[in-house]
């Protein structure tokens, strides 16, 4: 977890011959990229013309550069992890949405179809027609639920700049499909300061509220 100085890379027993040959350097300074006591990698600088020792100031400069590089790498890793978690949350939400709407609608259609079949076998045409009409209504609702889920996938916000246009598009569709007067009121510019993870969560909360 500390910087290491190698004055003669080609003959230093700590360096494998093939690595020494690849580096082609004479003297090198190796600085670890450390996060919470864990080494992510190594930053290497060196000389190719002559052998030399590195001053305390040069070691400290390399150490500072390594710290900055470590922060960048760790931030990128955390960002990737956050995106992965957001994808998992969205997948979980979709699975519940499918279970709550499409799966239940299909189960209802299957039961209704069996009942209609029984009514037709006993020549109860009028009752069969009533339940066939109910089946059509259930199928239309399931189709609309599927369209709503697809619309949500295509129009989901992942950044501050996208959230207001996305919400406006969803509310416009909500008004057209359900005939309900749903409006978006933004009182200040605080939405533009929300972190990406918060934008994703807020979007999901509003989508679920509209679905309910």
PDB file of C-alpha atoms in Angstrom:
ATOM      1  CA  UNK A   1       0.000   0.000   0.000  1.00  0.00           C
ATOM      2  CA  UNK A   2       2.999   2.315  -0.345  1.00  0.00           C
ATOM      3  CA  UNK A   3       4.985   3.650  -3.337  1.00  0.00           C
ATOM      4  CA  UNK A   4       7.870   1.457  -4.474  1.00  0.00           C
ATOM      5  CA  UNK A   5      11.046   2.594  -6.240  1.00  0.00           C
ATOM      6  CA  UNK A   6      13.051   0.340  -8.568  1.00  0.00           C
ATOM      7  CA  UNK A   7      16.337   1.863  -9.741  1.00  0.00           C
ATOM      8  CA  UNK A   8      17.348  -1.007 -12.074  1.00  0.00           C
ATOM      9  CA  UNK A   9      14.188  -2.562 -13.477  1.00  0.00           C
ATOM     10  CA  UNK A  10      15.914  -5.022 -15.798  1.00  0.00           C
ATOM     11  CA  UNK A  11      17.904  -6.633 -12.985  1.00  0.00           C
ATOM     12  CA  UNK A  12      15.523  -6.222 -10.046  1.00  0.00           C
ATOM     13  CA  UNK A  13      14.455  -9.692  -8.736  1.00  0.00           C
ATOM     14  CA  UNK A  14      10.965  -8.341  -7.908  1.00  0.00           C
ATOM     15  CA  UNK A  15      10.204  -7.795 -11.620  1.00  0.00           C
ATOM     16  CA  UNK A  16       9.516 -10.679 -14.007  1.00  0.00           C
ATOM     17  CA  UNK A  17      11.852 -10.702 -16.998  1.00  0.00           C
ATOM     18  CA  UNK A  18       9.024 -10.585 -19.561  1.00  0.00           C
ATOM     19  CA  UNK A  19       7.457  -7.587 -17.800  1.00  0.00           C
ATOM     20  CA  UNK A  20      10.807  -5.820 -17.560  1.00  0.00           C
ATOM     21  CA  UNK A  21      11.330  -6.373 -21.283  1.00  0.00           C
ATOM     22  CA  UNK A  22       7.861  -5.053 -22.100  1.00  0.00           C
ATOM     23  CA  UNK A  23       8.335  -1.943 -19.993  1.00  0.00           C
ATOM     24  CA  UNK A  24      11.718  -1.160 -21.516  1.00  0.00           C
ATOM     25  CA  UNK A  25      12.397   1.243 -18.653  1.00  0.00           C
ATOM     26  CA  UNK A  26      15.568   1.624 -16.627  1.00  0.00           C
ATOM     27  CA  UNK A  27      14.163   3.059 -13.384  1.00  0.00           C
ATOM     28  CA  UNK A  28      10.497   3.133 -12.340  1.00  0.00           C
ATOM     29  CA  UNK A  29       8.318   4.456  -9.548  1.00  0.00           C
ATOM     30  CA  UNK A  30       5.236   2.361  -8.763  1.00  0.00           C
ATOM     31  CA  UNK A  31       2.354   3.936  -6.837  1.00  0.00           C
ATOM     32  CA  UNK A  32      -0.665   1.882  -5.717  1.00  0.00           C
ATOM     33  CA  UNK A  33      -4.276   2.947  -6.346  1.00  0.00           C
ATOM     34  CA  UNK A  34      -5.788   2.259  -2.919  1.00  0.00           C
ATOM     35  CA  UNK A  35      -9.447   2.409  -1.827  1.00  0.00           C
ATOM     36  CA  UNK A  36     -10.341   1.436   1.746  1.00  0.00           C
ATOM     37  CA  UNK A  37      -7.120  -0.515   2.084  1.00  0.00           C
ATOM     38  CA  UNK A  38      -7.747  -2.398  -1.182  1.00  0.00           C
ATOM     39  CA  UNK A  39      -5.337  -1.983  -4.098  1.00  0.00           C
ATOM     40  CA  UNK A  40      -7.255  -1.451  -7.361  1.00  0.00           C
ATOM     41  CA  UNK A  41      -4.169  -1.197  -9.539  1.00  0.00           C
ATOM     42  CA  UNK A  42      -0.764   0.406  -9.986  1.00  0.00           C
ATOM     43  CA  UNK A  43       0.331   3.698 -11.517  1.00  0.00           C
ATOM     44  CA  UNK A  44       3.803   3.436 -13.034  1.00  0.00           C
ATOM     45  CA  UNK A  45       6.193   6.154 -14.187  1.00  0.00           C
ATOM     46  CA  UNK A  46       9.868   5.854 -15.048  1.00  0.00           C
ATOM     47  CA  UNK A  47      12.931   6.724 -17.112  1.00  0.00           C
ATOM     48  CA  UNK A  48      14.049   5.184 -20.385  1.00  0.00           C
ATOM     49  CA  UNK A  49      17.365   6.918 -20.983  1.00  0.00           C
ATOM     50  CA  UNK A  50      19.287   6.606 -17.732  1.00  0.00           C
ATOM     51  CA  UNK A  51      19.107   5.288 -14.183  1.00  0.00           C
ATOM     52  CA  UNK A  52      17.990   7.677 -11.514  1.00  0.00           C
ATOM     53  CA  UNK A  53      16.450   8.040  -8.096  1.00  0.00           C
ATOM     54  CA  UNK A  54      13.210   9.940  -7.512  1.00  0.00           C
ATOM     55  CA  UNK A  55      13.075  12.870  -5.137  1.00  0.00           C
ATOM     56  CA  UNK A  56      10.636  13.041  -2.256  1.00  0.00           C
ATOM     57  CA  UNK A  57       8.723  15.758  -4.110  1.00  0.00           C
ATOM     58  CA  UNK A  58       8.401  13.592  -7.240  1.00  0.00           C
ATOM     59  CA  UNK A  59       7.178  10.643  -5.166  1.00  0.00           C
ATOM     60  CA  UNK A  60       4.585  12.862  -3.469  1.00  0.00           C
ATOM     61  CA  UNK A  61       3.443  14.229  -6.850  1.00  0.00           C
ATOM     62  CA  UNK A  62       3.003  10.703  -8.231  1.00  0.00           C
ATOM     63  CA  UNK A  63       1.177   9.769  -5.009  1.00  0.00           C
ATOM     64  CA  UNK A  64      -1.242  12.715  -5.479  1.00  0.00           C
ATOM     65  CA  UNK A  65      -1.897  11.786  -9.116  1.00  0.00           C
ATOM     66  CA  UNK A  66      -2.579   8.191  -8.051  1.00  0.00           C
ATOM     67  CA  UNK A  67      -5.076   9.355  -5.416  1.00  0.00           C
ATOM     68  CA  UNK A  68      -6.995  11.395  -8.003  1.00  0.00           C
ATOM     69  CA  UNK A  69      -6.978   8.485 -10.455  1.00  0.00           C
ATOM     70  CA  UNK A  70      -8.264   6.210  -7.679  1.00  0.00           C
ATOM     71  CA  UNK A  71     -11.192   8.547  -6.993  1.00  0.00           C
ATOM     72  CA  UNK A  72     -12.092   8.640 -10.687  1.00  0.00           C
ATOM     73  CA  UNK A  73     -11.983   4.839 -10.963  1.00  0.00           C
ATOM     74  CA  UNK A  74     -14.003   4.346  -7.782  1.00  0.00           C
ATOM     75  CA  UNK A  75     -16.617   6.917  -8.842  1.00  0.00           C
ATOM     76  CA  UNK A  76     -16.971   5.201 -12.214  1.00  0.00           C
ATOM     77  CA  UNK A  77     -17.367   1.851 -10.464  1.00  0.00           C
ATOM     78  CA  UNK A  78     -20.010   3.217  -8.086  1.00  0.00           C
ATOM     79  CA  UNK A  79     -21.868   4.838 -10.996  1.00  0.00           C
ATOM     80  CA  UNK A  80     -21.885   1.534 -12.868  1.00  0.00           C
ATOM     81  CA  UNK A  81     -23.086  -0.228  -9.725  1.00  0.00           C
ATOM     82  CA  UNK A  82     -25.886   2.320  -9.298  1.00  0.00           C
ATOM     83  CA  UNK A  83     -27.013   1.792 -12.893  1.00  0.00           C
ATOM     84  CA  UNK A  84     -26.970  -1.958 -12.341  1.00  0.00           C
ATOM     85  CA  UNK A  85     -29.091  -1.611  -9.195  1.00  0.00           C
ATOM     86  CA  UNK A  86     -31.527   0.671 -11.031  1.00  0.00           C
ATOM     87  CA  UNK A  87     -31.884  -1.975 -13.753  1.00  0.00           C
ATOM     88  CA  UNK A  88     -32.572  -4.640 -11.132  1.00  0.00           C
ATOM     89  CA  UNK A  89     -35.184  -2.443  -9.437  1.00  0.00           C
ATOM     90  CA  UNK A  90     -36.871  -1.759 -12.786  1.00  0.00           C
ATOM     91  CA  UNK A  91     -36.879  -5.468 -13.608  1.00  0.00           C
ATOM     92  CA  UNK A  92     -38.465  -6.218 -10.241  1.00  0.00           C
ATOM     93  CA  UNK A  93     -41.085  -3.515 -10.787  1.00  0.00           C
ATOM     94  CA  UNK A  94     -41.957  -4.904 -14.215  1.00  0.00           C
ATOM     95  CA  UNK A  95     -42.282  -8.440 -12.860  1.00  0.00           C
ATOM     96  CA  UNK A  96     -44.764  -7.274 -10.220  1.00  0.00           C
ATOM     97  CA  UNK A  97     -46.607  -5.145 -12.764  1.00  0.00           C
ATOM     98  CA  UNK A  98     -46.957  -8.110 -15.108  1.00  0.00           C
ATOM     99  CA  UNK A  99     -48.101 -10.307 -12.237  1.00  0.00           C
ATOM    100  CA  UNK A 100     -50.625  -7.751 -10.970  1.00  0.00           C
ATOM    101  CA  UNK A 101     -52.153  -6.936 -14.340  1.00  0.00           C
ATOM    102  CA  UNK A 102     -51.378  -9.192 -17.304  1.00  0.00           C
ATOM    103  CA  UNK A 103     -51.081 -12.491 -15.441  1.00  0.00           C
ATOM    104  CA  UNK A 104     -54.316 -11.924 -13.540  1.00  0.00           C
ATOM    105  CA  UNK A 105     -56.129 -10.803 -16.687  1.00  0.00           C
ATOM    106  CA  UNK A 106     -55.030 -13.915 -18.561  1.00  0.00           C
ATOM    107  CA  UNK A 107     -56.151 -16.119 -15.685  1.00  0.00           C
ATOM    108  CA  UNK A 108     -59.545 -14.391 -15.704  1.00  0.00           C
ATOM    109  CA  UNK A 109     -59.839 -14.842 -19.474  1.00  0.00           C
ATOM    110  CA  UNK A 110     -59.077 -18.534 -19.147  1.00  0.00           C
ATOM    111  CA  UNK A 111     -61.808 -18.989 -16.517  1.00  0.00           C
ATOM    112  CA  UNK A 112     -64.309 -16.953 -18.523  1.00  0.00           C
ATOM    113  CA  UNK A 113     -63.528 -18.922 -21.688  1.00  0.00           C
ATOM    114  CA  UNK A 114     -64.155 -22.204 -19.853  1.00  0.00           C
ATOM    115  CA  UNK A 115     -67.452 -20.879 -18.539  1.00  0.00           C
ATOM    116  CA  UNK A 116     -68.525 -19.655 -21.998  1.00  0.00           C
ATOM    117  CA  UNK A 117     -67.670 -23.073 -23.399  1.00  0.00           C
ATOM    118  CA  UNK A 118     -69.934 -24.724 -20.806  1.00  0.00           C
ATOM    119  CA  UNK A 119     -72.762 -22.297 -21.560  1.00  0.00           C
ATOM    120  CA  UNK A 120     -72.522 -22.973 -25.282  1.00  0.00           C
ATOM    121  CA  UNK A 121     -72.606 -26.723 -24.693  1.00  0.00           C
ATOM    122  CA  UNK A 122     -75.905 -26.283 -22.823  1.00  0.00           C
ATOM    123  CA  UNK A 123     -77.298 -23.879 -25.448  1.00  0.00           C
ATOM    124  CA  UNK A 124     -77.339 -20.895 -23.095  1.00  0.00           C
ATOM    125  CA  UNK A 125     -76.562 -18.472 -25.882  1.00  0.00           C
ATOM    126  CA  UNK A 126     -77.652 -15.310 -24.111  1.00  0.00           C
ATOM    127  CA  UNK A 127     -75.523 -15.970 -21.007  1.00  0.00           C
ATOM    128  CA  UNK A 128     -72.598 -16.965 -23.214  1.00  0.00           C
ATOM    129  CA  UNK A 129     -72.894 -13.668 -25.090  1.00  0.00           C
ATOM    130  CA  UNK A 130     -72.815 -11.705 -21.823  1.00  0.00           C
ATOM    131  CA  UNK A 131     -69.636 -13.440 -20.681  1.00  0.00           C
ATOM    132  CA  UNK A 132     -68.070 -13.131 -24.145  1.00  0.00           C
ATOM    133  CA  UNK A 133     -68.603  -9.372 -23.914  1.00  0.00           C
ATOM    134  CA  UNK A 134     -66.936  -9.394 -20.482  1.00  0.00           C
ATOM    135  CA  UNK A 135     -64.017 -11.350 -21.961  1.00  0.00           C
ATOM    136  CA  UNK A 136     -63.614  -8.719 -24.676  1.00  0.00           C
ATOM    137  CA  UNK A 137     -63.525  -5.980 -22.040  1.00  0.00           C
ATOM    138  CA  UNK A 138     -60.958  -7.905 -19.951  1.00  0.00           C
ATOM    139  CA  UNK A 139     -58.779  -8.475 -23.036  1.00  0.00           C
ATOM    140  CA  UNK A 140     -58.944  -4.757 -23.911  1.00  0.00           C
ATOM    141  CA  UNK A 141     -57.872  -3.818 -20.392  1.00  0.00           C
ATOM    142  CA  UNK A 142     -54.983  -6.308 -20.512  1.00  0.00           C
ATOM    143  CA  UNK A 143     -53.916  -4.913 -23.891  1.00  0.00           C
ATOM    144  CA  UNK A 144     -53.955  -1.379 -22.490  1.00  0.00           C
ATOM    145  CA  UNK A 145     -51.914  -2.497 -19.472  1.00  0.00           C
ATOM    146  CA  UNK A 146     -49.346  -4.027 -21.826  1.00  0.00           C
ATOM    147  CA  UNK A 147     -49.183  -0.830 -23.880  1.00  0.00           C
ATOM    148  CA  UNK A 148     -48.780   1.196 -20.699  1.00  0.00           C
ATOM    149  CA  UNK A 149     -45.878  -1.002 -19.564  1.00  0.00           C
ATOM    150  CA  UNK A 150     -44.177  -0.684 -22.973  1.00  0.00           C
ATOM    151  CA  UNK A 151     -44.760   3.084 -22.958  1.00  0.00           C
ATOM    152  CA  UNK A 152     -43.156   3.244 -19.521  1.00  0.00           C
ATOM    153  CA  UNK A 153     -40.081   1.400 -20.788  1.00  0.00           C
ATOM    154  CA  UNK A 154     -39.702   3.672 -23.799  1.00  0.00           C
ATOM    155  CA  UNK A 155     -40.339   6.870 -21.847  1.00  0.00           C
ATOM    156  CA  UNK A 156     -38.362   6.510 -18.648  1.00  0.00           C
ATOM    157  CA  UNK A 157     -36.151   9.264 -17.288  1.00  0.00           C
ATOM    158  CA  UNK A 158     -32.516   8.555 -16.477  1.00  0.00           C
ATOM    159  CA  UNK A 159     -31.285  12.123 -16.050  1.00  0.00           C
ATOM    160  CA  UNK A 160     -32.460  15.470 -14.686  1.00  0.00           C
ATOM    161  CA  UNK A 161     -33.036  16.881 -18.175  1.00  0.00           C
ATOM    162  CA  UNK A 162     -35.355  14.019 -19.145  1.00  0.00           C
ATOM    163  CA  UNK A 163     -37.714  13.886 -16.162  1.00  0.00           C
ATOM    164  CA  UNK A 164     -40.029  16.820 -16.985  1.00  0.00           C
ATOM    165  CA  UNK A 165     -40.536  15.917 -20.706  1.00  0.00           C
ATOM    166  CA  UNK A 166     -41.047  12.261 -19.698  1.00  0.00           C
ATOM    167  CA  UNK A 167     -43.693  13.152 -17.098  1.00  0.00           C
ATOM    168  CA  UNK A 168     -45.450  15.485 -19.514  1.00  0.00           C
ATOM    169  CA  UNK A 169     -45.579  12.718 -22.138  1.00  0.00           C
ATOM    170  CA  UNK A 170     -46.985  10.217 -19.643  1.00  0.00           C
ATOM    171  CA  UNK A 171     -49.643  12.627 -18.375  1.00  0.00           C
ATOM    172  CA  UNK A 172     -50.659  13.504 -21.928  1.00  0.00           C
ATOM    173  CA  UNK A 173     -51.163   9.813 -22.661  1.00  0.00           C
ATOM    174  CA  UNK A 174     -52.974   9.407 -19.322  1.00  0.00           C
ATOM    175  CA  UNK A 175     -55.431  12.141 -20.283  1.00  0.00           C
ATOM    176  CA  UNK A 176     -56.072  10.655 -23.740  1.00  0.00           C
ATOM    177  CA  UNK A 177     -56.476   7.039 -22.587  1.00  0.00           C
ATOM    178  CA  UNK A 178     -58.402   7.504 -19.341  1.00  0.00           C
ATOM    179  CA  UNK A 179     -60.003  10.920 -19.802  1.00  0.00           C
ATOM    180  CA  UNK A 180     -58.669  12.149 -16.470  1.00  0.00           C
ATOM    181  CA  UNK A 181     -57.301  15.650 -16.051  1.00  0.00           C
ATOM    182  CA  UNK A 182     -53.791  14.964 -14.686  1.00  0.00           C
ATOM    183  CA  UNK A 183     -51.379  17.899 -14.733  1.00  0.00           C
ATOM    184  CA  UNK A 184     -47.725  18.472 -13.921  1.00  0.00           C
ATOM    185  CA  UNK A 185     -46.902  21.442 -11.689  1.00  0.00           C
ATOM    186  CA  UNK A 186     -43.225  22.268 -11.136  1.00  0.00           C
ATOM    187  CA  UNK A 187     -42.856  25.141  -8.694  1.00  0.00           C
ATOM    188  CA  UNK A 188     -39.101  25.699  -8.986  1.00  0.00           C
ATOM    189  CA  UNK A 189     -35.957  24.457 -10.689  1.00  0.00           C
ATOM    190  CA  UNK A 190     -35.032  21.965  -7.963  1.00  0.00           C
ATOM    191  CA  UNK A 191     -35.664  19.012 -10.295  1.00  0.00           C
ATOM    192  CA  UNK A 192     -32.537  19.947 -12.247  1.00  0.00           C
ATOM    193  CA  UNK A 193     -30.431  19.403  -9.105  1.00  0.00           C
ATOM    194  CA  UNK A 194     -31.608  15.850  -8.387  1.00  0.00           C
ATOM    195  CA  UNK A 195     -29.054  13.012  -8.578  1.00  0.00           C
ATOM    196  CA  UNK A 196     -29.596  10.432 -11.329  1.00  0.00           C
ATOM    197  CA  UNK A 197     -30.543   7.670  -8.858  1.00  0.00           C
ATOM    198  CA  UNK A 198     -33.203   9.946  -7.336  1.00  0.00           C
ATOM    199  CA  UNK A 199     -34.604  10.761 -10.787  1.00  0.00           C
ATOM    200  CA  UNK A 200     -35.003   7.046 -11.535  1.00  0.00           C
ATOM    201  CA  UNK A 201     -36.725   6.382  -8.195  1.00  0.00           C
ATOM    202  CA  UNK A 202     -39.015   9.409  -8.499  1.00  0.00           C
ATOM    203  CA  UNK A 203     -40.011   8.326 -12.009  1.00  0.00           C
ATOM    204  CA  UNK A 204     -40.928   4.863 -10.777  1.00  0.00           C
ATOM    205  CA  UNK A 205     -42.975   6.259  -7.875  1.00  0.00           C
ATOM    206  CA  UNK A 206     -45.004   8.502 -10.202  1.00  0.00           C
ATOM    207  CA  UNK A 207     -45.515   5.707 -12.747  1.00  0.00           C
ATOM    208  CA  UNK A 208     -46.760   3.372 -10.019  1.00  0.00           C
ATOM    209  CA  UNK A 209     -49.083   6.082  -8.662  1.00  0.00           C
ATOM    210  CA  UNK A 210     -50.597   6.606 -12.105  1.00  0.00           C
ATOM    211  CA  UNK A 211     -50.976   2.859 -12.586  1.00  0.00           C
ATOM    212  CA  UNK A 212     -52.820   2.571  -9.276  1.00  0.00           C
TER     213      UNK A 212
END
